[in-house]
Amino acid sequence: MNIFSILKEVELGEYDISKAPGLVGEICNDINRQAVRSQPRLAVLSALHIVSSVAAPLSKSPSGLKLNLITVGVAPTGSGKDVGQQYMKKALSMMKVKVNGRIPSAQSIGRTLIDNSGVAIYLVDEAHGLFDAMVNERAPQYQREIGSEILSAYTDRHKVFSIVDTKGIKEEAEKEASSIKKDARDEGITDNSPELGNRLAAVTRKIEMV
């Protein structure tokens, strides 16, 4: 699946971002219905992040890149810009997709990708502080490196993790897999059963990534 199959009925020359088609449009409508002060364009950003986060393992862009998004929403204080953000957090939480509130270091991005099957979502308020740290020579190195790590995660067709990112993860995942298998056997579940495969899916993806 790629983005062309989603947009095949859309006339791009007359496209209005505040009137998105399909599932994204339905999510936007739901966000705007709940808002005291609607922000239709910001609602689109939230909807796109929801859809891309859920579709990420299966879909790619026309150029073959992953469905990575970096969006910046700007609106006056008290104008309702947080409605879409809270909607996104709640929706993704219901689907067991974690939303992180800050990026503490460049290394944390890699660890988050590994721990969450290749999906890392950050919702950063007052983003200017993050951007300032990336270019401030007096900021700690682990903050200055955030920009290059974001770029790597955003553009790499196949993300290669550093030794620092993966240290100890494979061992921990293998121990977790052994524990899951033991619990399954105690419940009478055989090693080749689909049920065991489902239980091992997340930890197996983690091992494969490192």
Tab-separated table of C-alpha atoms in Angstrom:
chain	number	residue	atom	x	y	z
A	1	MET	CA	0.000	0.000	0.000
A	2	ASN	CA	1.211	3.526	-0.671
A	3	ILE	CA	-0.147	7.043	-0.446
A	4	PHE	CA	-1.246	7.039	-4.103
A	5	SER	CA	-3.917	4.414	-3.362
A	6	ILE	CA	-5.313	6.678	-0.643
A	7	LEU	CA	-5.316	9.835	-2.791
A	8	LYS	CA	-6.411	8.405	-6.135
A	9	GLU	CA	-9.828	10.129	-5.913
A	10	VAL	CA	-8.406	13.495	-4.820
A	11	GLU	CA	-7.815	16.415	-7.195
A	12	LEU	CA	-4.511	17.672	-5.783
A	13	GLY	CA	-4.691	20.943	-7.695
A	14	GLU	CA	-7.709	21.978	-5.633
A	15	TYR	CA	-6.693	20.280	-2.410
A	16	ASP	CA	-7.611	21.993	0.871
A	17	ILE	CA	-5.674	20.592	3.828
A	18	SER	CA	-8.511	21.470	6.204
A	19	LYS	CA	-10.855	19.184	4.230
A	20	ALA	CA	-8.898	15.945	4.198
A	21	PRO	CA	-10.447	12.887	2.522
A	22	GLY	CA	-11.200	9.442	3.888
A	23	LEU	CA	-10.307	8.265	7.368
A	24	VAL	CA	-8.153	11.332	8.065
A	25	GLY	CA	-11.136	13.561	7.281
A	26	GLU	CA	-13.414	11.550	9.576
A	27	ILE	CA	-10.918	11.860	12.427
A	28	CYS	CA	-10.627	15.613	11.800
A	29	ASN	CA	-14.409	15.986	11.946
A	30	ASP	CA	-14.492	14.103	15.244
A	31	ILE	CA	-11.756	16.324	16.703
A	32	ASN	CA	-13.485	19.510	15.564
A	33	ARG	CA	-16.839	18.376	16.978
A	34	GLN	CA	-15.250	18.124	20.430
A	35	ALA	CA	-13.454	21.479	20.280
A	36	VAL	CA	-14.819	24.638	21.891
A	37	ARG	CA	-12.535	26.541	19.533
A	38	SER	CA	-11.837	24.395	16.513
A	39	GLN	CA	-8.522	24.497	14.698
A	40	PRO	CA	-9.242	22.590	11.456
A	41	ARG	CA	-5.678	22.705	10.141
A	42	LEU	CA	-4.144	21.595	13.432
A	43	ALA	CA	-6.731	18.803	13.604
A	44	VAL	CA	-5.313	17.481	10.325
A	45	LEU	CA	-1.850	17.195	11.891
A	46	SER	CA	-3.216	15.114	14.755
A	47	ALA	CA	-5.220	12.913	12.383
A	48	LEU	CA	-2.206	12.314	10.136
A	49	HIS	CA	-0.069	11.297	13.098
A	50	ILE	CA	-2.724	8.835	14.275
A	51	VAL	CA	-3.062	7.202	10.859
A	52	SER	CA	0.664	7.106	10.099
A	53	SER	CA	1.467	5.650	13.526
A	54	VAL	CA	-0.997	2.794	13.097
A	55	ALA	CA	-0.185	2.161	9.415
A	56	ALA	CA	3.591	2.528	9.826
A	57	PRO	CA	4.507	-1.194	9.825
A	58	LEU	CA	2.549	-1.870	6.611
A	59	SER	CA	2.600	1.253	4.434
A	60	LYS	CA	5.277	3.367	2.776
A	61	SER	CA	5.381	6.652	0.905
A	62	PRO	CA	5.582	6.708	-2.926
A	63	SER	CA	9.361	7.161	-2.663
A	64	GLY	CA	9.672	4.075	-0.481
A	65	LEU	CA	10.267	5.947	2.768
A	66	LYS	CA	8.511	5.104	5.992
A	67	LEU	CA	5.500	7.170	7.063
A	68	ASN	CA	7.570	9.545	9.169
A	69	LEU	CA	6.057	12.890	10.061
A	70	ILE	CA	7.491	15.996	11.680
A	71	THR	CA	4.846	18.675	12.140
A	72	VAL	CA	4.864	22.009	13.939
A	73	GLY	CA	1.571	23.558	14.966
A	74	VAL	CA	1.483	27.273	15.749
A	75	ALA	CA	-1.507	29.076	17.260
A	76	PRO	CA	-2.160	31.795	19.881
A	77	THR	CA	-2.435	30.910	23.561
A	78	GLY	CA	-5.936	29.751	24.487
A	79	SER	CA	-6.994	29.158	20.897
A	80	GLY	CA	-7.663	25.433	21.304
A	81	LYS	CA	-4.481	24.014	19.816
A	82	ASP	CA	-4.282	21.289	22.471
A	83	VAL	CA	-7.618	19.638	21.518
A	84	GLY	CA	-6.142	17.659	18.640
A	85	GLN	CA	-3.078	16.754	20.691
A	86	GLN	CA	-5.150	15.326	23.525
A	87	TYR	CA	-7.346	13.467	21.031
A	88	MET	CA	-4.260	11.925	19.430
A	89	LYS	CA	-2.814	10.843	22.779
A	90	LYS	CA	-6.088	9.231	23.838
A	91	ALA	CA	-6.635	7.477	20.493
A	92	LEU	CA	-3.123	6.056	20.332
A	93	SER	CA	-3.247	5.032	23.998
A	94	MET	CA	-6.390	3.003	23.281
A	95	MET	CA	-4.413	1.214	20.543
A	96	LYS	CA	-1.482	0.591	22.913
A	97	VAL	CA	0.768	3.043	21.039
A	98	LYS	CA	2.922	5.086	23.410
A	99	VAL	CA	3.187	8.869	23.046
A	100	ASN	CA	6.308	10.387	24.618
A	101	GLY	CA	6.211	13.882	26.054
A	102	ARG	CA	9.813	14.927	25.439
A	103	ILE	CA	13.076	13.882	23.800
A	104	PRO	CA	15.632	13.733	26.628
A	105	SER	CA	18.568	12.715	24.433
A	106	ALA	CA	19.589	11.495	20.990
A	107	GLN	CA	20.128	7.992	22.372
A	108	SER	CA	16.570	7.844	23.696
A	109	ILE	CA	15.192	8.007	20.136
A	110	GLY	CA	16.888	4.767	19.151
A	111	ARG	CA	15.848	3.020	22.346
A	112	THR	CA	12.255	4.156	21.878
A	113	LEU	CA	12.194	2.842	18.291
A	114	ILE	CA	13.527	-0.533	19.429
A	115	ASP	CA	11.172	-0.821	22.408
A	116	ASN	CA	8.086	0.100	20.349
A	117	SER	CA	8.505	-2.004	17.191
A	118	GLY	CA	9.975	0.840	15.151
A	119	VAL	CA	7.462	3.524	16.166
A	120	ALA	CA	8.564	6.571	18.177
A	121	ILE	CA	6.044	9.343	18.780
A	122	TYR	CA	6.945	12.567	20.573
A	123	LEU	CA	4.547	15.353	21.440
A	124	VAL	CA	6.706	18.308	22.441
A	125	ASP	CA	5.152	21.454	23.871
A	126	GLU	CA	7.069	24.737	23.470
A	127	ALA	CA	9.263	23.108	20.797
A	128	HIS	CA	11.510	26.170	20.487
A	129	GLY	CA	13.382	24.967	23.584
A	130	LEU	CA	14.196	21.689	21.842
A	131	PHE	CA	15.320	23.444	18.667
A	132	ASP	CA	17.468	25.893	20.648
A	133	ALA	CA	19.303	23.032	22.387
A	134	MET	CA	20.167	21.417	19.044
A	135	VAL	CA	22.189	24.458	17.925
A	136	ASN	CA	23.395	25.788	21.266
A	137	GLU	CA	27.131	25.117	21.648
A	138	ARG	CA	26.767	25.268	25.430
A	139	ALA	CA	24.064	22.572	25.499
A	140	PRO	CA	25.107	19.021	26.481
A	141	GLN	CA	26.234	16.844	23.567
A	142	TYR	CA	23.364	14.388	24.065
A	143	GLN	CA	20.942	17.261	23.349
A	144	ARG	CA	22.907	18.755	20.450
A	145	GLU	CA	22.880	15.355	18.725
A	146	ILE	CA	19.070	15.118	18.793
A	147	GLY	CA	18.736	16.908	15.443
A	148	SER	CA	21.020	14.532	13.553
A	149	GLU	CA	19.329	11.520	15.141
A	150	ILE	CA	15.887	12.796	14.127
A	151	LEU	CA	17.165	13.281	10.577
A	152	SER	CA	18.594	9.757	10.522
A	153	ALA	CA	15.355	8.216	11.814
A	154	TYR	CA	13.324	10.326	9.382
A	155	THR	CA	15.246	9.638	6.179
A	156	ASP	CA	16.950	6.248	6.540
A	157	ARG	CA	15.230	3.514	4.565
A	158	HIS	CA	16.723	0.984	6.965
A	159	LYS	CA	17.650	2.392	10.361
A	160	VAL	CA	20.943	1.051	11.693
A	161	PHE	CA	21.237	1.337	15.466
A	162	SER	CA	24.494	2.059	17.252
A	163	ILE	CA	26.085	-0.194	19.855
A	164	VAL	CA	25.042	2.336	22.485
A	165	ASP	CA	21.400	2.072	21.342
A	166	THR	CA	21.335	-1.723	21.436
A	167	LYS	CA	23.480	-2.418	24.491
A	168	GLY	CA	21.846	-5.123	26.591
A	169	ILE	CA	18.581	-5.050	24.649
A	170	LYS	CA	18.990	-8.355	22.821
A	171	GLU	CA	19.871	-10.180	26.028
A	172	GLU	CA	16.884	-8.664	27.832
A	173	ALA	CA	14.557	-9.553	24.939
A	174	GLU	CA	15.809	-13.132	24.793
A	175	LYS	CA	15.194	-13.526	28.533
A	176	GLU	CA	11.702	-12.102	28.061
A	177	ALA	CA	11.047	-14.545	25.193
A	178	SER	CA	12.182	-17.483	27.338
A	179	SER	CA	9.862	-16.382	30.128
A	180	ILE	CA	6.910	-16.079	27.715
A	181	LYS	CA	7.601	-19.576	26.338
A	182	LYS	CA	7.817	-21.036	29.845
A	183	ASP	CA	4.520	-19.442	30.884
A	184	ALA	CA	2.899	-20.714	27.692
A	185	ARG	CA	4.101	-24.278	28.257
A	186	ASP	CA	2.777	-24.139	31.826
A	187	GLU	CA	-0.608	-23.246	30.304
A	188	GLY	CA	-0.409	-26.163	27.895
A	189	ILE	CA	0.372	-24.049	24.818
A	190	THR	CA	2.680	-25.779	22.348
A	191	ASP	CA	5.770	-24.162	20.817
A	192	ASN	CA	4.318	-24.126	17.281
A	193	SER	CA	0.897	-22.743	18.189
A	194	PRO	CA	-0.378	-19.412	16.764
A	195	GLU	CA	-1.171	-18.290	20.322
A	196	LEU	CA	2.500	-18.478	21.320
A	197	GLY	CA	3.462	-16.662	18.116
A	198	ASN	CA	1.107	-13.810	19.014
A	199	ARG	CA	2.562	-13.559	22.513
A	200	LEU	CA	6.107	-13.488	21.157
A	201	ALA	CA	5.420	-11.027	18.305
A	202	ALA	CA	6.591	-7.840	20.020
A	203	VAL	CA	9.710	-9.312	21.603
A	204	THR	CA	10.589	-11.100	18.357
A	205	ARG	CA	10.447	-7.788	16.453
A	206	LYS	CA	12.717	-6.256	19.081
A	207	ILE	CA	15.306	-9.018	18.665
A	208	GLU	CA	15.158	-8.685	14.869
A	209	MET	CA	15.734	-4.922	15.071
A	210	VAL	CA	18.995	-5.262	17.000
